[in-house]
Coordinates of C-alpha atoms in Angstrom, one line a residue:
M804 CA 103.8 111.2 112.5
L805 CA 103.5 113.1 115.9
T806 CA 106.2 116.0 115.4
S807 CA 106.2 120.0 115.9
Q808 CA 107.1 120.8 112.6
C809 CA 104.7 122.4 110.6
L810 CA 105.0 122.1 106.1
L811 CA 104.3 124.2 104.3
V812 CA 105.1 123.7 100.4
H813 CA 104.4 125.0 96.8
D814 CA 106.3 124.5 93.5
G815 CA 109.8 123.7 94.5
T816 CA 109.5 126.0 97.5
F817 CA 109.0 125.0 101.5
A818 CA 109.1 126.2 104.5
A819 CA 109.8 124.4 108.0
V820 CA 108.5 126.2 110.8
G821 CA 108.0 125.5 114.9
P822 CA 104.1 125.5 116.4
S823 CA 104.4 129.3 116.8
G824 CA 105.5 129.6 112.9
D825 CA 109.5 130.5 113.7
I826 CA 112.4 129.2 112.2
T827 CA 115.0 128.3 115.2
G828 CA 117.6 127.0 112.4
E829 CA 117.3 123.3 113.9
R830 CA 119.0 120.7 112.4
G831 CA 118.7 116.6 112.5
R832 CA 115.8 114.6 111.2
L833 CA 113.5 117.3 110.5
P834 CA 115.1 121.1 110.2
H835 CA 113.7 124.3 110.5
G836 CA 113.7 126.7 107.1
L837 CA 112.4 128.2 104.0
F838 CA 114.2 126.0 101.6
A839 CA 114.5 126.4 97.3
R840 CA 116.6 124.2 95.3
D841 CA 118.4 122.1 98.2
A842 CA 119.5 125.1 100.0
R843 CA 117.9 127.0 103.0
H844 CA 117.3 130.1 102.4
L845 CA 115.9 131.7 106.0
S846 CA 118.1 129.9 109.3
R847 CA 116.1 132.2 111.6
W848 CA 112.8 133.5 111.9
Q849 CA 111.4 134.2 115.2
L850 CA 109.0 136.9 116.8
T851 CA 108.9 138.7 120.0
V852 CA 106.1 140.8 121.2
D853 CA 107.5 142.9 123.8
G854 CA 110.9 141.7 123.8
S855 CA 109.2 138.3 124.7
T856 CA 108.6 134.4 123.3
P857 CA 105.0 134.9 123.0
T858 CA 102.6 132.1 124.3
V859 CA 101.1 129.8 121.4
L860 CA 97.0 129.6 122.0
A861 CA 96.7 127.6 118.5
P862 CA 99.7 126.0 117.1
A863 CA 100.5 126.7 113.3
T864 CA 98.2 124.1 111.1
S865 CA 99.3 123.4 107.9
R866 CA 96.8 123.5 104.7
G867 CA 99.4 123.1 101.9
A868 CA 100.9 125.8 101.2
E869 CA 99.4 127.8 104.1
A870 CA 99.4 127.8 108.1
T871 CA 98.2 130.3 110.7
A872 CA 98.8 130.4 114.6
V873 CA 97.7 132.0 117.0
L874 CA 99.6 133.6 119.8
T875 CA 99.5 136.1 122.7
P876 CA 102.0 137.7 124.9
P877 CA 102.9 135.5 128.7
A878 CA 100.6 135.8 130.8
S879 CA 98.7 134.7 133.9
R880 CA 95.3 133.6 135.6
V881 CA 95.5 137.6 137.6
E882 CA 96.7 139.4 134.4
A883 CA 95.0 138.7 130.5
P884 CA 97.2 138.7 127.5
A885 CA 96.5 142.4 126.7
L886 CA 96.7 141.4 123.2
T887 CA 96.5 138.6 120.7
V888 CA 99.3 137.6 117.8
F889 CA 97.8 136.5 114.3
R890 CA 100.1 134.8 112.4
E891 CA 99.2 133.8 108.2
Q892 CA 102.0 132.4 106.5
R893 CA 102.0 131.2 103.2
I894 CA 104.1 129.8 100.2
T895 CA 103.9 131.1 96.9
G896 CA 106.2 132.3 93.8
G897 CA 109.6 131.0 95.5
A898 CA 108.9 133.0 98.5
L899 CA 107.4 132.9 101.9
T900 CA 105.0 135.6 102.6
E901 CA 103.8 136.9 106.6
R902 CA 100.7 138.4 107.3
I903 CA 101.6 139.6 111.2
R904 CA 97.6 141.1 112.7
V905 CA 98.3 142.4 116.1
T906 CA 94.9 143.1 118.0
S907 CA 94.4 144.4 121.2
N908 CA 91.9 142.9 123.9
S909 CA 91.7 146.2 126.1
G910 CA 89.1 149.0 125.8
T911 CA 92.5 152.2 126.1
P912 CA 94.8 152.5 123.3
G913 CA 98.2 150.9 123.6
T914 CA 101.4 150.6 121.9
A915 CA 103.3 146.8 120.8
L916 CA 107.0 146.0 120.2
I917 CA 107.1 143.6 117.6
A918 CA 110.7 142.5 116.6
L919 CA 111.5 139.4 113.5
T920 CA 115.1 138.3 114.4
A921 CA 116.0 136.5 111.0
D922 CA 118.9 135.3 109.0
A923 CA 120.2 132.8 106.3
D924 CA 123.0 130.3 106.7
F925 CA 122.1 129.2 102.8
A926 CA 123.2 125.8 104.3
D927 CA 122.8 122.7 101.3
Q928 CA 120.5 119.9 102.3
F929 CA 122.9 117.5 103.5
E930 CA 124.8 119.7 105.5
L931 CA 121.2 119.4 107.5
R932 CA 120.7 115.4 107.9
G933 CA 122.4 115.2 111.5
D934 CA 124.9 112.6 109.8
H935 CA 127.7 114.8 111.3
R936 CA 129.6 114.8 108.2
W937 CA 131.1 118.2 107.4
Y938 CA 131.9 120.0 103.7
E939 CA 134.4 121.9 103.2
K940 CA 134.0 125.6 101.5
P941 CA 136.9 127.5 101.0
H942 CA 136.8 130.8 100.4
A943 CA 132.9 131.0 100.9
V944 CA 131.5 134.9 101.9
R945 CA 128.2 135.6 103.9
T946 CA 127.0 139.6 103.4
R947 CA 123.9 141.2 105.4
T948 CA 122.9 144.3 103.7
V949 CA 120.4 147.0 105.3
R950 CA 117.4 148.1 103.0
P951 CA 115.1 150.7 103.9
D952 CA 111.9 148.0 103.9
G953 CA 114.0 145.5 105.5
V954 CA 117.7 143.0 104.8
E955 CA 119.1 141.3 102.2
F956 CA 121.2 138.4 103.0
G957 CA 123.9 137.0 99.8
Y958 CA 126.4 134.4 100.0
R959 CA 129.0 133.7 97.4
R960 CA 131.6 130.8 96.7
S961 CA 133.6 131.0 93.8
A962 CA 131.2 131.3 91.1
W963 CA 128.4 130.4 93.6
H964 CA 125.9 132.7 94.5
S965 CA 122.7 132.9 95.8
R966 CA 120.1 135.5 98.2
T967 CA 118.0 135.7 100.5
V968 CA 115.7 139.1 101.0
V969 CA 113.5 139.9 103.1
S970 CA 111.3 143.2 103.0
A971 CA 107.9 144.5 105.0
R972 CA 105.4 147.2 104.8
P973 CA 105.1 149.0 107.2
E974 CA 109.2 149.8 106.3
P975 CA 110.7 148.7 110.1
D976 CA 111.5 151.3 112.1
A977 CA 115.2 150.4 113.0
V978 CA 117.3 147.1 111.5
E979 CA 119.6 146.0 114.8
E980 CA 122.8 143.8 115.0
T981 CA 122.2 140.5 117.4
G982 CA 126.0 139.7 118.1
S983 CA 125.7 136.3 116.1
G984 CA 124.9 137.4 111.8
A985 CA 121.3 137.9 112.7
R986 CA 119.4 141.2 112.2
R987 CA 116.1 142.2 114.6
L988 CA 113.6 144.1 112.7
C989 CA 112.0 146.0 115.0
W990 CA 108.5 148.1 114.9
R991 CA 106.7 149.8 117.7
L992 CA 102.8 149.4 116.8
Q993 CA 100.0 151.6 117.9
L994 CA 97.1 149.8 119.0
P995 CA 93.9 151.8 118.9
P996 CA 91.2 150.8 121.6
H997 CA 90.3 147.3 120.6
G998 CA 91.9 147.9 117.3
S999 CA 94.2 146.0 115.5
A1000 CA 97.8 146.6 113.4
E1001 CA 99.0 144.8 110.7
L1002 CA 102.7 144.0 109.8
L1003 CA 103.3 142.1 105.9
L1004 CA 106.8 140.3 104.9
R1005 CA 107.9 139.0 102.6
V1006 CA 111.7 136.9 102.0
E1007 CA 112.4 135.6 98.8
A1008 CA 115.0 133.4 98.2
H1009 CA 116.7 133.6 95.1
P1010 CA 118.9 131.0 94.8
H1011 CA 122.1 129.9 92.6
G1012 CA 121.2 129.1 88.9
V1013 CA 117.5 129.5 89.3
P1014 CA 116.1 129.1 85.7
E1015 CA 113.3 131.3 84.5
P1016 CA 109.7 130.2 85.9
A1017 CA 107.8 127.8 83.7
A1018 CA 104.6 129.7 83.6
E1019 CA 104.0 128.7 79.9
A1020 CA 104.4 124.6 81.7
E1021 CA 101.4 122.4 82.0
D1022 CA 99.9 122.3 85.4
V1023 CA 100.0 118.8 85.7
F1024 CA 97.7 118.2 89.1
P1025 CA 94.8 120.5 88.5
P1026 CA 92.9 120.6 91.3
A1027 CA 89.5 118.1 91.5
T1028 CA 86.5 118.0 94.3
A1029 CA 85.7 114.0 95.4
E1030 CA 82.5 115.1 93.2
A1031 CA 84.4 115.8 90.2
L1032 CA 85.8 112.3 90.1
D1033 CA 84.6 108.9 88.2
V1034 CA 85.1 106.8 91.1
P1035 CA 83.0 103.4 91.0
A1036 CA 79.5 102.9 93.0
G1037 CA 80.4 102.4 96.9
W1038 CA 83.9 103.5 97.2
P1039 CA 83.2 107.0 98.7
V1040 CA 85.8 107.2 100.6
L1041 CA 88.2 106.7 97.8
A1042 CA 87.1 109.9 96.1
D1043 CA 87.8 112.4 98.7
A1044 CA 91.2 110.2 99.1
C1045 CA 92.1 110.8 95.3
A1046 CA 91.2 114.4 95.8
R1047 CA 93.1 114.9 98.6
G1048 CA 96.0 112.9 97.2
L1049 CA 95.7 116.1 94.4
T1050 CA 96.2 118.6 96.6
D1051 CA 98.9 117.0 98.4
L1052 CA 100.4 116.9 94.3
A1053 CA 99.8 119.7 93.4
G1054 CA 102.2 121.5 96.1
L1055 CA 105.4 118.5 95.1
R1056 CA 105.4 120.3 91.6
V1057 CA 108.8 121.3 90.4
A1058 CA 110.7 123.1 87.7
A1059 CA 112.5 120.5 85.0
T1060 CA 113.2 120.6 81.2
G1061 CA 112.5 118.7 78.0
P1062 CA 115.0 117.2 75.8
D1063 CA 114.4 120.5 73.6
G1064 CA 115.1 122.6 77.0
E1065 CA 111.6 123.0 76.9
A1066 CA 109.9 124.0 80.3
L1067 CA 107.8 121.4 82.7
R1068 CA 106.6 120.8 85.9
V1069 CA 106.8 117.1 87.7
P1070 CA 105.9 115.4 90.7
A1071 CA 108.9 116.0 92.8
A1072 CA 109.3 113.2 95.2
G1073 CA 108.6 114.5 98.6
A1074 CA 109.2 117.2 101.7
P1075 CA 111.4 117.8 103.4
W1076 CA 114.4 115.8 101.9
Y1077 CA 113.1 115.0 98.5
L1078 CA 111.6 118.2 96.7
T1079 CA 113.3 117.1 94.0
L1080 CA 113.0 114.6 90.8
L1081 CA 113.6 111.3 91.0
G1082 CA 113.0 109.2 88.8
R1083 CA 111.8 106.1 90.4
H1084 CA 109.6 108.4 92.5
A1085 CA 108.2 110.3 89.4
A1086 CA 107.8 107.3 87.7
V1087 CA 105.7 105.2 90.0
T1088 CA 103.5 108.7 90.9
S1089 CA 102.9 109.1 86.8
L1090 CA 102.1 105.3 86.3
F1091 CA 99.5 106.1 89.5
T1092 CA 97.6 109.1 88.1
L1093 CA 97.8 107.7 84.4
P1094 CA 94.5 106.8 83.8
E1095 CA 92.7 109.6 85.0
R1096 CA 95.7 112.5 84.7
P1097 CA 98.0 111.9 82.1
G1098 CA 100.0 115.3 81.9
P1099 CA 102.2 114.1 84.5
A1100 CA 103.7 111.0 82.9
A1101 CA 104.4 113.0 79.4
A1102 CA 106.0 115.4 81.5
T1103 CA 108.4 112.4 83.3
L1104 CA 108.8 110.6 80.2
L1105 CA 110.5 113.9 78.8
A1106 CA 112.2 115.0 82.1
L1107 CA 114.2 111.5 82.5
A1108 CA 114.7 111.5 78.9
A1109 CA 116.8 115.0 79.5
A1110 CA 118.6 113.4 82.2
Q1111 CA 119.2 110.0 80.6
A1112 CA 123.2 109.5 80.5
T1113 CA 124.4 109.3 77.4
G1114 CA 128.5 107.8 79.1
E1115 CA 130.2 106.7 81.7
D1116 CA 130.7 108.8 84.7
A1117 CA 131.6 106.0 87.7
D1118 CA 131.1 108.0 90.8
R1119 CA 127.5 109.1 89.6
L1120 CA 126.9 105.1 88.4
A1121 CA 126.2 107.1 85.1
Q1122 CA 125.9 104.5 81.8
P1123 CA 124.7 105.4 78.3
G1124 CA 121.2 104.8 78.4
K1125 CA 120.4 104.6 81.9
I1126 CA 117.6 106.8 83.1
V1127 CA 118.6 109.2 86.3
H1128 CA 118.0 108.1 89.8
E1129 CA 117.8 112.1 91.6
V1130 CA 119.2 115.4 90.2
R1131 CA 119.9 118.0 92.7
H1132 CA 120.5 121.7 92.1
G1133 CA 122.5 122.3 95.8
E1134 CA 125.9 123.9 96.4
L1135 CA 127.5 120.7 97.8
A1136 CA 126.4 119.2 93.9
Y1137 CA 128.0 121.8 92.4
F1138 CA 131.1 121.4 93.6
Q1139 CA 130.8 117.8 93.2
Q1140 CA 131.1 116.9 97.1
V1141 CA 127.9 114.6 96.4
P1142 CA 127.9 112.7 93.7
Y1143 CA 123.4 113.3 93.8
G1144 CA 123.8 116.3 90.7
R1145 CA 123.0 113.8 88.9
Y1146 CA 122.9 110.6 90.4
F1147 CA 122.1 107.1 88.7
G1148 CA 122.6 105.0 91.4
S1149 CA 119.0 102.7 90.5
V1150 CA 118.7 99.7 89.0
D1151 CA 114.9 100.0 88.7
S1152 CA 114.6 104.0 87.2
T1153 CA 115.3 103.0 83.7
P1154 CA 112.5 99.6 83.1
L1155 CA 110.5 101.9 84.9
F1156 CA 110.8 104.6 82.3
L1157 CA 110.1 102.1 79.2
M1158 CA 107.1 101.2 81.7
L1159 CA 105.7 104.5 81.7
L1160 CA 106.2 105.0 78.3
G1161 CA 104.7 102.0 76.3
A1162 CA 101.3 102.5 79.5
H1163 CA 101.4 106.1 78.7
A1164 CA 101.1 105.1 74.8
E1165 CA 98.2 102.3 75.7
A1166 CA 96.3 105.0 77.7
T1167 CA 96.3 108.0 75.5
G1168 CA 96.0 106.4 72.1
D1169 CA 98.7 109.0 71.5
D1170 CA 101.9 107.7 69.8
K1171 CA 103.5 111.1 69.2
L1172 CA 105.6 111.1 72.7
A1173 CA 106.6 107.4 71.5
Q1174 CA 107.7 108.6 68.5
R1175 CA 109.7 111.0 69.9
L1176 CA 110.9 109.4 72.8
E1177 CA 112.1 106.0 70.8
R1178 CA 115.9 106.9 70.7
H1179 CA 115.4 107.7 74.4
A1180 CA 113.9 104.7 74.7
R1181 CA 115.8 102.2 72.4
A1182 CA 119.0 103.4 74.8
A1183 CA 117.3 102.0 78.1
V1184 CA 116.6 98.5 76.7
E1185 CA 120.3 98.9 75.3
W1186 CA 121.6 99.8 78.8
M1187 CA 119.5 97.0 80.9
F1188 CA 121.4 94.2 78.3
Q1189 CA 124.9 96.0 78.4
Y1190 CA 125.0 97.1 81.5
G1191 CA 122.3 96.3 83.6
G1192 CA 122.7 92.6 83.7
L1193 CA 120.0 91.1 81.3
A1194 CA 122.9 89.8 78.3
D1195 CA 125.5 88.5 80.2
H1196 CA 123.7 87.8 83.2
G1197 CA 120.0 87.0 83.0
Y1198 CA 119.3 89.8 85.5
L1199 CA 119.2 93.2 86.4
L1200 CA 121.9 93.8 89.3
Y1201 CA 123.9 95.7 91.2
Q1202 CA 126.3 96.4 94.1
A1203 CA 126.4 98.6 96.5
D1204 CA 128.0 102.4 95.9
Q1205 CA 130.4 103.1 98.6
G1206 CA 129.9 106.8 98.3
G1207 CA 125.8 106.6 97.9
L1208 CA 123.2 103.9 98.1
A1209 CA 123.6 100.5 99.8
N1210 CA 121.0 99.4 97.5
Q1211 CA 119.2 100.3 94.3
S1212 CA 116.3 99.3 94.5
W1213 CA 113.0 101.3 96.3
K1214 CA 114.3 99.4 99.3
D1215 CA 117.3 101.8 99.9
S1216 CA 118.2 101.2 103.0
T1217 CA 120.7 99.4 104.7
G1218 CA 120.2 95.4 105.2
A1219 CA 116.8 95.9 103.7
I1220 CA 117.4 93.3 100.7
C1221 CA 118.1 90.4 103.1
H1222 CA 117.7 86.9 104.0
A1223 CA 115.1 85.5 106.6
D1224 CA 117.2 85.9 109.9
G1225 CA 118.2 89.2 108.8
T1226 CA 121.7 88.8 107.5
P1227 CA 122.2 91.8 103.9
V1228 CA 123.1 90.3 100.9
R1229 CA 125.7 91.4 100.5
G1230 CA 128.0 91.7 96.7
V1231 CA 126.2 91.4 93.4
I1232 CA 122.2 91.4 94.0
R1233 CA 119.7 90.3 92.1
G1234 CA 116.6 92.0 92.9
A1235 CA 113.1 90.1 92.2
A1236 CA 111.5 93.4 92.1
A1237 CA 113.8 95.2 89.2
Q1238 CA 113.1 91.2 87.3
G1239 CA 109.2 92.1 87.1
Y1240 CA 110.3 96.0 86.0
A1241 CA 112.0 94.5 83.5
Y1242 CA 110.0 91.9 82.5
D1243 CA 107.0 94.7 81.9
A1244 CA 109.5 96.8 80.0
L1245 CA 110.7 94.6 77.5
R1246 CA 106.8 93.6 77.1
R1247 CA 105.9 96.9 76.9
T1248 CA 108.3 98.3 74.8
A1249 CA 108.1 95.2 72.4
A1250 CA 103.9 97.1 71.6
L1251 CA 105.8 100.2 70.9
A1252 CA 108.5 98.6 68.6
R1253 CA 105.7 96.3 66.8
T1254 CA 102.5 99.3 66.9
V1255 CA 104.6 102.6 66.6
W1256 CA 107.9 102.3 65.6
G1257 CA 107.0 100.0 62.5
D1258 CA 110.5 97.7 63.6
T1259 CA 109.2 93.6 64.1
A1260 CA 112.3 92.5 64.4
Y1261 CA 113.1 94.5 67.5
A1262 CA 109.6 93.8 68.8
G1263 CA 110.4 89.5 68.5
R1264 CA 113.6 90.3 70.0
L1265 CA 112.4 91.9 73.2
D1266 CA 109.5 89.4 73.4
D1267 CA 112.0 86.6 73.3
A1268 CA 113.6 88.3 75.8
A1269 CA 110.6 88.5 77.9
T1270 CA 110.0 85.1 77.8
A1271 CA 112.8 83.6 78.5
L1272 CA 113.0 86.0 81.6
Q1273 CA 109.5 84.9 82.8
R1274 CA 111.1 81.4 82.3
R1275 CA 114.1 81.7 84.4
F1276 CA 112.4 83.8 87.3
L1277 CA 110.0 81.2 88.1
A1278 CA 113.3 78.9 88.2
D1279 CA 115.9 80.5 90.0
F1280 CA 113.2 82.9 92.6
W1281 CA 110.9 80.1 94.0
L1282 CA 111.3 79.2 97.4
P1283 CA 109.8 75.7 97.1
E1284 CA 109.8 75.0 100.7
Q1285 CA 107.6 78.6 101.4
D1286 CA 105.6 78.5 98.4
F1287 CA 107.0 82.1 97.6
P1288 CA 109.6 84.4 95.4
A1289 CA 112.8 84.4 97.0
L1290 CA 113.3 88.7 97.7
A1291 CA 116.7 88.1 95.6
L1292 CA 119.7 86.4 94.5
D1293 CA 123.6 86.5 95.5
A1294 CA 126.4 86.9 93.6
T1295 CA 126.7 83.0 93.8
G1296 CA 122.5 82.2 92.9
R1297 CA 121.9 82.0 96.5
R1298 CA 117.9 82.6 96.8
A1299 CA 117.8 85.6 99.9
D1300 CA 114.6 83.4 101.4
A1301 CA 112.9 86.3 103.3
L1302 CA 109.0 86.9 102.4
G1303 CA 108.9 90.5 101.5
S1304 CA 106.4 92.6 99.5
D1305 CA 108.6 93.1 96.7
A1306 CA 106.5 89.7 96.1
G1307 CA 103.0 92.4 95.2
H1308 CA 105.4 94.4 92.5
L1309 CA 105.4 91.0 90.6
L1310 CA 102.1 90.6 90.5
W1311 CA 102.1 94.3 89.6
T1312 CA 104.7 93.7 86.5
G1313 CA 102.7 90.2 84.8
I1314 CA 105.7 88.2 85.3
L1315 CA 103.9 85.1 87.6
D1316 CA 101.8 83.0 85.5
Q1317 CA 98.3 82.1 87.0
R1318 CA 99.1 79.8 89.4
H1319 CA 101.6 81.3 91.3
A1320 CA 100.6 85.0 91.1
E1321 CA 97.7 83.1 92.7
I1322 CA 99.5 82.0 95.3
V1323 CA 101.4 85.1 95.5
G1324 CA 98.0 87.5 96.1
R1325 CA 96.3 85.0 98.5
R1326 CA 99.4 85.1 101.0
L1327 CA 99.7 88.5 100.5
L1328 CA 96.5 88.8 102.1
G1329 CA 97.7 86.6 104.6
P1330 CA 98.4 87.6 108.7
E1331 CA 101.7 87.4 108.3
F1332 CA 102.0 90.2 105.6
F1333 CA 98.5 91.8 106.1
S1334 CA 98.0 94.2 108.8
G1335 CA 95.1 95.2 108.5
W1336 CA 95.7 98.6 106.9
G1337 CA 98.6 97.1 104.4
V1338 CA 100.9 94.7 103.2
R1339 CA 104.3 94.7 105.3
T1340 CA 107.0 94.8 103.5
L1341 CA 108.8 92.1 105.5
A1342 CA 106.4 89.4 107.0
A1343 CA 106.1 89.2 110.5
G1344 CA 107.0 85.9 112.0
Q1345 CA 110.3 86.1 110.5
E1346 CA 113.6 86.7 112.7
A1347 CA 114.1 89.5 110.2
Y1348 CA 110.8 91.1 110.8
H1349 CA 111.0 94.5 112.7
P1350 CA 107.0 96.5 112.7
L1351 CA 109.0 99.9 113.0
S1352 CA 112.0 99.1 110.6
H1353 CA 112.3 101.4 107.3
H1354 CA 111.6 98.2 104.8
R1355 CA 111.7 95.7 107.3
G1356 CA 108.0 95.3 108.4
S1357 CA 106.7 98.5 108.4
V1358 CA 104.0 99.4 105.7
W1359 CA 103.7 102.0 103.0
P1360 CA 100.6 102.7 101.4
H1361 CA 102.0 103.0 97.6
D1362 CA 103.8 99.4 97.8
S1363 CA 100.7 97.9 98.5
A1364 CA 98.7 99.9 96.2
I1365 CA 100.9 98.4 93.9
A1366 CA 99.8 94.9 95.3
A1367 CA 96.0 95.9 94.9
L1368 CA 96.9 96.6 91.0
G1369 CA 98.8 93.1 90.7
L1370 CA 96.0 91.2 92.7
A1371 CA 92.9 93.0 90.2
R1372 CA 95.6 92.2 87.0
Y1373 CA 95.3 88.1 87.9
G1374 CA 91.2 88.6 89.1
L1375 CA 91.9 88.4 92.5
H1376 CA 88.9 91.1 93.4
E1377 CA 88.6 89.9 96.1
E1378 CA 91.7 89.6 98.1
A1379 CA 92.2 93.5 95.9
A1380 CA 88.9 95.0 97.4
R1381 CA 89.9 93.9 101.1
L1382 CA 93.4 95.5 100.7
V1383 CA 91.7 98.5 99.5
R1384 CA 89.2 98.9 102.0
G1385 CA 92.4 98.2 104.4
L1386 CA 94.6 101.5 102.7
L1387 CA 91.0 103.3 102.7
D1388 CA 90.5 103.0 106.1
L1389 CA 93.9 104.3 106.9
A1390 CA 93.8 107.3 104.4
A1391 CA 90.1 108.0 106.8
R1392 CA 92.4 108.3 109.9
S1393 CA 94.0 111.2 108.7
E1394 CA 91.8 113.7 106.8
S1395 CA 91.7 111.4 103.4
R1396 CA 95.2 111.4 103.1
M1397 CA 97.7 108.3 102.8
P1398 CA 100.6 108.9 105.0
E1399 CA 103.9 108.0 103.5
V1400 CA 104.7 104.3 105.7
I1401 CA 103.4 103.6 109.6
A1402 CA 104.3 100.9 111.8
G1403 CA 103.3 97.2 110.7
Y1404 CA 101.1 96.2 114.0
A1405 CA 98.3 94.3 113.2
R1406 CA 95.2 96.2 113.8
D1407 CA 93.7 93.7 116.2
D1408 CA 96.4 94.1 118.1
H1409 CA 96.2 98.5 118.3
P1410 CA 92.8 99.8 116.7
E1411 CA 94.2 102.8 115.4
P1412 CA 97.3 103.2 112.6
V1413 CA 101.2 103.0 114.8
P1414 CA 102.5 106.1 112.8
H1415 CA 106.2 105.4 111.9
P1416 CA 109.3 107.7 113.8
D1417 CA 110.7 108.3 110.2
A1418 CA 107.4 109.0 108.5
H1419 CA 106.7 112.3 106.2
W1420 CA 105.0 114.2 104.2
P1421 CA 104.1 115.1 101.7
Q1422 CA 105.5 112.6 99.6
A1423 CA 104.0 112.1 95.3
W1424 CA 104.3 107.7 95.5
S1425 CA 101.7 108.2 98.7
A1426 CA 99.3 110.9 97.7
A1427 CA 98.6 109.2 93.9
S1428 CA 98.2 105.8 95.9
P1429 CA 94.2 106.4 95.9
F1430 CA 94.6 106.5 91.9
A1431 CA 96.1 103.3 91.7
L1432 CA 93.3 101.9 94.2
L1433 CA 90.9 103.3 91.7
T1434 CA 92.4 101.2 88.6
A1435 CA 92.5 98.5 91.1
V1436 CA 88.3 98.5 91.7
S1437 CA 87.5 99.6 88.5
R1438 CA 89.4 96.5 87.1
Q1439 CA 86.2 94.9 89.3
A1440 CA 83.5 97.3 88.0

């Protein structure tokens, strides 16, 4: 995506800065700031040189957790700038560190007045999203305390207390009030002829309730070079994409705890809005990377088991056995002004948890985790039957949450689940993809019951349920006039006749028989679905199709990677290879990095991928997608 924002991400903390490295306090779609645990701990960080805003020579460029920028004071063709400013910023250990090097371009001694205006508004991320919502904060107090080496900003509301500490070496010559609540740190630096002077600054975020650092937690995404990865011959770009993906995933680790309070690091969904545990995203990311990196799967399973619902809470959509959708640590969640402290608005996190548990045991040959989480797995299965809808209605189902998500599958935008004419499916929704997840979850859990838990009767019950679900699905969801599965069923059983990429998820989970799978697989590589870069979320040519819609025509690499896995599962290796090549061509155009989403325009119409206006980076399941592609091509090797 084209943006003037530079994002630095590491271990649950991120900074969003402008081209100069400044933080302006901007809100909306791409807010500036230093963020930790859903709160903005630095809302202003603006540099001036000799009283003026410097000119950008080289804009801030991100390298994961680091960024650099080169600036000069305003100058003209007649008078060259007297000095150059080099800014080096880095996110590390819940802090932003910055090295400012001021270099004289003159052969005579000089001085430079450097000032940094800093402030911390401690805004919750939900306040910054540009949706014009306003949240009351009774008795909230903000403080600013000058220190010898900088300034400390504080925020207190009842029992909630957060701090941001700004320190500098050398100490500032002065810390000035600005009249706006911000503080200005000032230095007068002496510059020898063609010499330099440096400032070292550190901004530490101290969020409310932050746990002890999980130093002993496993590094679930150790980096690797392209040469170190076992990639089949003929796919050199795939090795580069996997290596880049590991780098991005390393920045997205966040702290979590397991059922016994053990420290974990798990993959967050992505930045800037979702640097937290989301059940669906963590499970899919872990499934993708499982063959090469089993650590994320084990950590994710333990974290999701620890957050599993044990009772009912209508405001959070919690029901016994249900796996969490989203975990938040911010002020608004703490005071229950938003429901997302632990929010369960997902129909698919629970079956994905079971899929991951079974896949982990199969991939690693180690059944200890499956034994430890047997109780959690059985509770998840019981949720699918008793609360999810399998027992009474034959399918997993959901309906819009008035205080939360309208759709509770991965296509969660309003109107994403629709008919071909664009009419949204309303009321009770039985999404196609969720039934595939349920089918795979039942099969995998039956295998665990048979081989690990020693409960053959339970295994038989689950296998019978899976067989019945597959039979019902093929009868109820198949659109004979389209020769393709429906996107969903409504409360009356009417099929939503929009043709969507959810069919690729059906291939991945194995709910289709071979004949139907071959029809679906070849259709997904037809011109209405395959853009040349990946599979469109909704097939072109339908009234509902829009190439820039979030889920009604755009291309998501993780969605396409799921389709590639499904194609390989059914032996459609030629189609899988064609899809993998398109996705790798896409990655190659952005330094081997998979974007979150691109527009659905055909490659034949425009030779380069068209960015999506709402795409963000980094995103975990996009970063993990090359590993799914590696699995897909390895199956035909």
